[in-house]
Coordinates of C-alpha atoms (C1' of nucleotides) in Angstrom, one line a residue:
Chain A
M29 CA 3.2 -2.0 -3.0
P30 CA 5.0 -1.4 0.2
E31 CA 3.0 -1.3 3.3
L32 CA 4.1 -0.1 6.7
P33 CA 6.7 -2.9 7.4
E34 CA 8.4 -2.3 4.1
V35 CA 8.4 1.4 4.5
E36 CA 9.7 1.1 8.0
T37 CA 12.5 -1.2 6.8
I38 CA 13.5 1.3 4.1
V39 CA 13.5 4.1 6.7
R40 CA 15.8 2.1 9.0
D41 CA 18.0 1.2 6.1
L42 CA 18.3 4.7 4.9
R43 CA 19.0 6.3 8.3
P44 CA 22.7 5.4 8.6
L45 CA 23.3 5.9 4.9
L46 CA 21.7 9.4 4.7
V47 CA 21.5 11.2 8.0
G48 CA 24.3 13.8 8.1
R49 CA 24.8 13.5 4.3
R50 CA 24.4 16.5 2.1
F51 CA 22.8 16.6 -1.4
V52 CA 25.5 17.9 -3.7
S53 CA 23.1 18.0 -6.7
V54 CA 19.6 16.7 -7.5
R55 CA 18.3 15.8 -10.9
Q56 CA 15.2 14.5 -12.6
A57 CA 16.1 11.4 -14.5
S58 CA 12.9 10.9 -16.4
K59 CA 10.4 13.0 -18.3
H60 CA 7.4 11.0 -17.0
R61 CA 5.4 12.6 -14.3
L62 CA 4.7 10.8 -11.0
R63 CA 1.4 10.8 -9.2
R64 CA 2.2 14.2 -7.8
A65 CA 4.1 16.6 -10.1
W66 CA 7.8 17.3 -9.3
D67 CA 8.5 21.0 -9.4
K68 CA 11.3 22.0 -11.6
A69 CA 12.5 24.6 -9.0
W70 CA 13.1 21.9 -6.4
P71 CA 16.5 20.5 -7.5
A72 CA 18.1 24.0 -6.9
L73 CA 16.4 24.3 -3.5
L74 CA 17.5 20.8 -2.5
A75 CA 21.1 21.1 -3.6
G76 CA 23.3 21.8 -0.6
R77 CA 20.8 20.6 2.0
T78 CA 21.8 18.1 4.6
V79 CA 19.5 15.3 5.8
E80 CA 19.0 15.7 9.5
A81 CA 16.5 12.9 10.2
I82 CA 14.3 10.3 8.5
S83 CA 11.0 9.3 9.8
R84 CA 7.9 7.4 8.7
R85 CA 4.2 8.2 8.9
G86 CA 1.9 5.5 7.7
K87 CA 3.3 4.5 4.3
W88 CA 5.0 7.9 3.9
I89 CA 8.8 8.4 4.2
V90 CA 9.7 11.8 5.5
L91 CA 13.2 13.3 5.0
H92 CA 13.9 16.2 7.4
L93 CA 16.3 18.7 5.8
D94 CA 18.6 21.3 7.5
D95 CA 16.6 24.3 6.3
G96 CA 13.5 23.1 8.0
S97 CA 12.0 21.7 4.8
F98 CA 10.8 18.2 4.2
L99 CA 10.7 15.6 1.4
V100 CA 7.7 13.4 1.6
V101 CA 8.0 10.2 -0.4
H102 CA 5.3 7.6 -1.2
L103 CA 6.2 4.4 -3.0
G104 CA 2.8 3.6 -4.5
M105 CA 2.9 0.0 -5.7
T106 CA 6.4 -0.3 -7.2
G107 CA 8.5 2.5 -5.8
Q108 CA 12.1 2.0 -4.7
F109 CA 14.1 4.5 -2.6
T110 CA 17.7 3.3 -2.3
V111 CA 21.2 4.5 -1.7
V112 CA 23.7 2.9 -4.2
A113 CA 27.2 3.5 -5.5
S114 CA 27.0 6.2 -8.2
S115 CA 28.8 3.9 -10.5
T116 CA 25.9 1.4 -10.4
P117 CA 24.3 1.5 -13.9
P118 CA 21.1 3.4 -13.9
P119 CA 18.1 1.1 -14.1
D120 CA 15.0 1.7 -16.2
H121 CA 12.2 3.7 -14.6
L122 CA 14.6 5.8 -12.6
H123 CA 13.0 9.2 -11.9
L124 CA 15.1 11.1 -9.4
V125 CA 18.8 11.1 -8.5
F126 CA 20.3 12.8 -5.4
N127 CA 24.1 12.9 -5.5
L128 CA 25.6 12.7 -2.0
D129 CA 28.5 14.6 -0.5
D130 CA 30.7 11.5 -0.1
G131 CA 31.2 11.6 -3.8
V132 CA 30.5 7.9 -4.4
H133 CA 26.9 7.3 -3.5
Q134 CA 23.5 8.5 -4.7
L135 CA 20.0 8.3 -3.4
R136 CA 17.7 7.0 -6.2
F137 CA 13.9 7.0 -6.6
R138 CA 12.8 4.4 -9.0
D139 CA 9.1 3.6 -9.8
I140 CA 7.9 1.3 -12.5
R141 CA 4.2 2.1 -12.4
R142 CA 4.6 5.7 -11.3
F143 CA 1.9 5.5 -8.6
G144 CA 4.5 6.9 -6.2
S145 CA 5.6 10.5 -5.6
V146 CA 8.2 12.7 -4.1
T147 CA 7.1 16.1 -2.8
R148 CA 9.0 19.0 -1.2
L149 CA 7.2 20.8 1.7
T150 CA 8.6 24.0 3.0
G151 CA 8.2 23.5 6.8
Q152 CA 6.4 21.9 9.7
A153 CA 3.1 23.7 9.1
E154 CA 3.0 22.5 5.5
L155 CA 3.9 18.9 6.6
E156 CA 1.1 18.9 9.1
E157 CA -1.3 20.3 6.6
F158 CA -0.2 17.7 4.1
F159 CA -1.2 14.8 6.3
A160 CA -4.2 16.5 7.7
A161 CA -5.6 17.1 4.2
S162 CA -5.5 13.4 3.4
G163 CA -7.1 12.6 6.8
L164 CA -4.3 10.2 7.7
G165 CA -5.3 8.2 10.7
P166 CA -3.3 7.1 13.7
E167 CA -0.3 4.8 13.6
P168 CA -1.3 1.2 14.3
F169 CA 1.0 1.0 17.3
D170 CA -0.6 4.0 18.9
L171 CA -4.3 2.9 18.4
N172 CA -6.4 4.0 21.4
A173 CA -8.5 0.9 22.3
K174 CA -11.7 2.9 22.9
A175 CA -11.4 5.1 19.8
W176 CA -10.7 2.0 17.7
R177 CA -13.8 0.2 18.9
Q178 CA -15.8 3.4 18.3
S179 CA -14.5 3.8 14.7
L180 CA -15.5 0.2 14.0
A181 CA -18.9 0.5 15.6
G182 CA -19.6 3.6 13.5
T183 CA -19.4 1.9 10.1
T184 CA -21.3 -0.7 8.2
R185 CA -18.4 -1.3 5.8
P186 CA -16.7 -4.7 5.6
I187 CA -13.9 -4.9 8.1
K188 CA -11.3 -5.6 5.4
S189 CA -12.2 -2.3 3.7
V190 CA -11.9 -0.5 7.0
L191 CA -8.4 -1.8 7.5
L192 CA -7.4 -0.5 4.1
D193 CA -8.7 2.9 4.9
Q194 CA -5.7 5.0 5.8
C195 CA -8.0 7.5 7.6
V196 CA -8.9 4.8 10.2
V197 CA -5.5 3.4 10.7
A198 CA -2.4 4.4 8.8
G199 CA 0.0 1.9 7.1
V200 CA -2.1 -1.3 6.7
G201 CA -2.3 -2.6 3.1
N202 CA -3.7 -5.6 1.4
I203 CA -1.2 -8.2 2.6
Y204 CA -1.3 -7.2 6.3
A205 CA -5.0 -6.7 6.3
D206 CA -5.6 -10.3 5.3
E207 CA -2.9 -11.6 7.7
A208 CA -4.3 -9.6 10.6
L209 CA -7.9 -10.8 9.9
F210 CA -6.6 -14.4 9.9
V211 CA -4.8 -13.9 13.2
A212 CA -7.9 -12.3 14.7
V213 CA -10.1 -15.1 13.2
L214 CA -12.4 -12.6 11.5
H215 CA -14.0 -13.0 8.1
P216 CA -13.1 -10.0 5.8
L217 CA -16.8 -9.3 5.1
R218 CA -17.8 -8.9 8.7
R219 CA -19.1 -5.4 9.1
G220 CA -17.3 -3.0 11.4
C221 CA -20.4 -2.3 13.5
D222 CA -21.1 -6.1 13.9
L223 CA -17.8 -6.7 15.7
T224 CA -18.0 -7.2 19.5
P225 CA -15.7 -5.1 21.6
A226 CA -13.7 -8.3 22.3
E227 CA -13.3 -8.9 18.5
A228 CA -12.3 -5.3 17.9
D229 CA -9.6 -5.6 20.6
R230 CA -8.5 -8.9 19.1
L231 CA -8.1 -7.3 15.7
R232 CA -6.2 -4.3 17.1
K233 CA -3.7 -6.6 18.7
A234 CA -3.5 -8.8 15.6
I235 CA -2.6 -5.8 13.5
V236 CA 0.2 -4.8 15.9
K237 CA 1.5 -8.4 16.1
V238 CA 1.5 -9.0 12.3
L239 CA 3.2 -5.7 11.6
T240 CA 5.8 -6.1 14.3
T241 CA 6.8 -9.6 13.1
A242 CA 6.9 -8.3 9.5
I243 CA 9.2 -5.5 10.5
E244 CA 11.5 -8.0 12.2
K245 CA 11.6 -9.9 8.9
R246 CA 12.3 -6.7 6.9
G247 CA 8.8 -6.8 5.2
S248 CA 7.6 -8.9 2.3
S249 CA 9.3 -9.1 -1.1
I250 CA 6.9 -10.3 -3.8
R251 CA 8.0 -8.5 -6.9
N252 CA 9.6 -5.1 -6.8
Y253 CA 10.1 -4.4 -3.1
I254 CA 13.7 -3.9 -1.8
G255 CA 14.9 -2.1 1.3
G256 CA 16.8 1.2 1.3
S257 CA 20.1 -0.7 0.9
G258 CA 18.8 -2.9 -1.8
L259 CA 18.2 -6.0 0.4
A260 CA 14.9 -7.9 0.1
G261 CA 12.4 -8.8 2.9
G262 CA 11.5 -12.2 4.2
Y263 CA 8.0 -12.0 5.6
Q264 CA 6.5 -13.5 2.4
E265 CA 7.7 -16.9 3.8
E266 CA 5.4 -16.3 6.8
F267 CA 2.2 -15.6 4.9
R268 CA -0.7 -17.6 6.4
V269 CA -3.4 -16.6 3.9
Y270 CA -2.2 -13.8 1.6
S271 CA -1.4 -15.2 -2.0
R272 CA -2.1 -18.7 -0.6
K273 CA -5.5 -19.4 -2.4
G274 CA -6.1 -23.2 -2.4
Q275 CA -3.2 -24.0 -0.1
P276 CA -3.9 -25.5 3.3
C277 CA -4.8 -23.2 6.3
P278 CA -1.9 -23.4 8.7
R279 CA -4.4 -23.9 11.6
C280 CA -6.9 -26.4 10.2
G281 CA -5.8 -27.5 6.8
T282 CA -8.9 -26.2 4.9
P283 CA -7.9 -24.7 1.5
I284 CA -7.6 -21.0 1.7
A285 CA -10.4 -19.1 0.0
H286 CA -10.3 -16.0 -2.0
L287 CA -12.9 -13.2 -2.8
R288 CA -12.9 -9.8 -4.4
L289 CA -13.8 -6.8 -2.3
S290 CA -14.0 -3.4 -4.0
G291 CA -11.6 -4.5 -6.7
R292 CA -9.0 -6.1 -4.4
S293 CA -8.4 -9.7 -3.4
A294 CA -9.0 -11.0 0.1
H295 CA -7.7 -14.3 1.3
Y296 CA -9.1 -16.1 4.3
C297 CA -9.7 -19.6 5.8
P298 CA -13.4 -20.4 5.2
K299 CA -13.5 -22.6 8.3
C300 CA -11.5 -20.6 10.8
Q301 CA -13.0 -17.3 9.7
P302 CA -16.7 -18.1 9.3
K303 CA -18.9 -16.0 7.0
P304 CA -21.0 -13.3 8.8
R305 CA -24.4 -14.9 9.3
A306 CA -27.6 -13.4 8.0
R307 CA -28.9 -13.2 11.6
T308 CA -26.3 -10.5 12.4
R309 CA -27.4 -8.5 9.3
I310 CA -31.1 -8.7 10.4
S311 CA -30.3 -7.7 14.0
K312 CA -28.4 -4.7 12.6
A313 CA -31.4 -3.8 10.4
R314 CA -33.6 -4.0 13.5
H315 CA -31.2 -1.9 15.4
E316 CA -31.3 0.8 12.8
K317 CA -35.1 0.9 12.8
E318 CA -35.3 1.5 16.5
Chain B
dA67 C1' -22.2 12.0 3.5
dT68 C1' -20.6 7.6 2.5
dA69 C1' -19.0 3.8 -0.3
dG70 C1' -18.0 1.5 -4.4
dG71 C1' -16.0 1.7 -9.1
dC72 C1' -12.6 3.1 -12.1
dG73 C1' -8.4 5.1 -13.8
dC74 C1' -3.7 5.8 -13.3
dC75 C1' 0.8 2.7 -15.1
dT76 C1' 4.0 -1.3 -16.4
dG77 C1' 5.1 -6.1 -16.1
dC78 C1' 4.3 -10.8 -15.3
dT79 C1' 1.6 -15.1 -15.4
dG80 C1' -1.6 -18.4 -16.8
dG81 C1' -4.8 -20.2 -19.9
dC82 C1' -6.0 -20.9 -24.5
Chain C
dT111 C1' 5.3 -20.8 -29.1
dG112 C1' 2.5 -16.7 -28.9
dC113 C1' -1.1 -13.8 -27.6
dC114 C1' -4.0 -11.6 -24.4
dA115 C1' -6.8 -11.1 -20.5
dG116 C1' -6.3 -10.6 -15.8
dC117 C1' -3.9 -9.4 -11.9
dA118 C1' -0.4 -6.9 -8.8
dG119 C1' 1.9 -4.5 -2.3
dG120 C1' -1.9 2.2 -3.5
dC121 C1' -4.6 6.1 -3.8
dG122 C1' -7.7 9.8 -5.5
dC123 C1' -11.5 11.2 -8.2
dC124 C1' -16.1 10.5 -9.7
dT125 C1' -20.6 9.1 -9.2
dA126 C1' -24.7 7.0 -7.1

DNA sequence: ATAGGCGCCTGCTGGC
DNA sequence: TGCCAGCAGGCGCCTA
């Protein structure tokens, strides 16, 4: 569920609530396993640890602990990572509880669909290896213009699929991919290698713009997303194409169209974001023959 | 080697 | 009203 803006909002919310706090005790609140198995030895290793910093990498939340270890958290589609009063009745689908040293709050990991995970890594080397193993790409705000153009030029995949590939750029998901393509005025089925350098630049800037605005609005709350302090986001009010099938395009009024691409929905304006023409495919085929 | 399809889960919605 | 298919913000494994 949560994409970069939602994860960034959670990290910013959690920072003042968690940094400097110590875990008094940690317990597993559910027998169900998450995407990555939770090691039974971890609660004992985490008890007594103080949170020194919280950061984000792509859609991952990273808790930096005082013994040099890390907790890396992924929220999958429905994960929630919040600090609440310990007296708050435990919700369903609660998986992990971290009791804090102020005696009245706890950090909770809740995940309805269990596509999320919480993993303990022993140190910097393991953390780096963890992200390297998944091939996690650069942060969208740090994209090198030349490298970005080259990674698009080197693939025949539809641009929408490229945006969802965390190895190319980290943190973009289905909502912000559709929104960025609308802002960049590019059809989701345009192939990476068919984009002109100017279009590639336009897309890179559109990603940054869309994500920046979404962070300012605390992300998008559709169903399950809440920030680290339990507060919802507001960017869903700003959607120009995502989940707006049949509604008027904010630029030209044409009904927003919808297609399925590798099992996921893509929303776009059929007039503003014209379909890739057959000619470009032929020219590409010729190019490959040469 | 790459890219698409499917499975993992639960919950909600819309159509019949 | 009730049922059920289809769909949902993600990712990793399998296959072609």
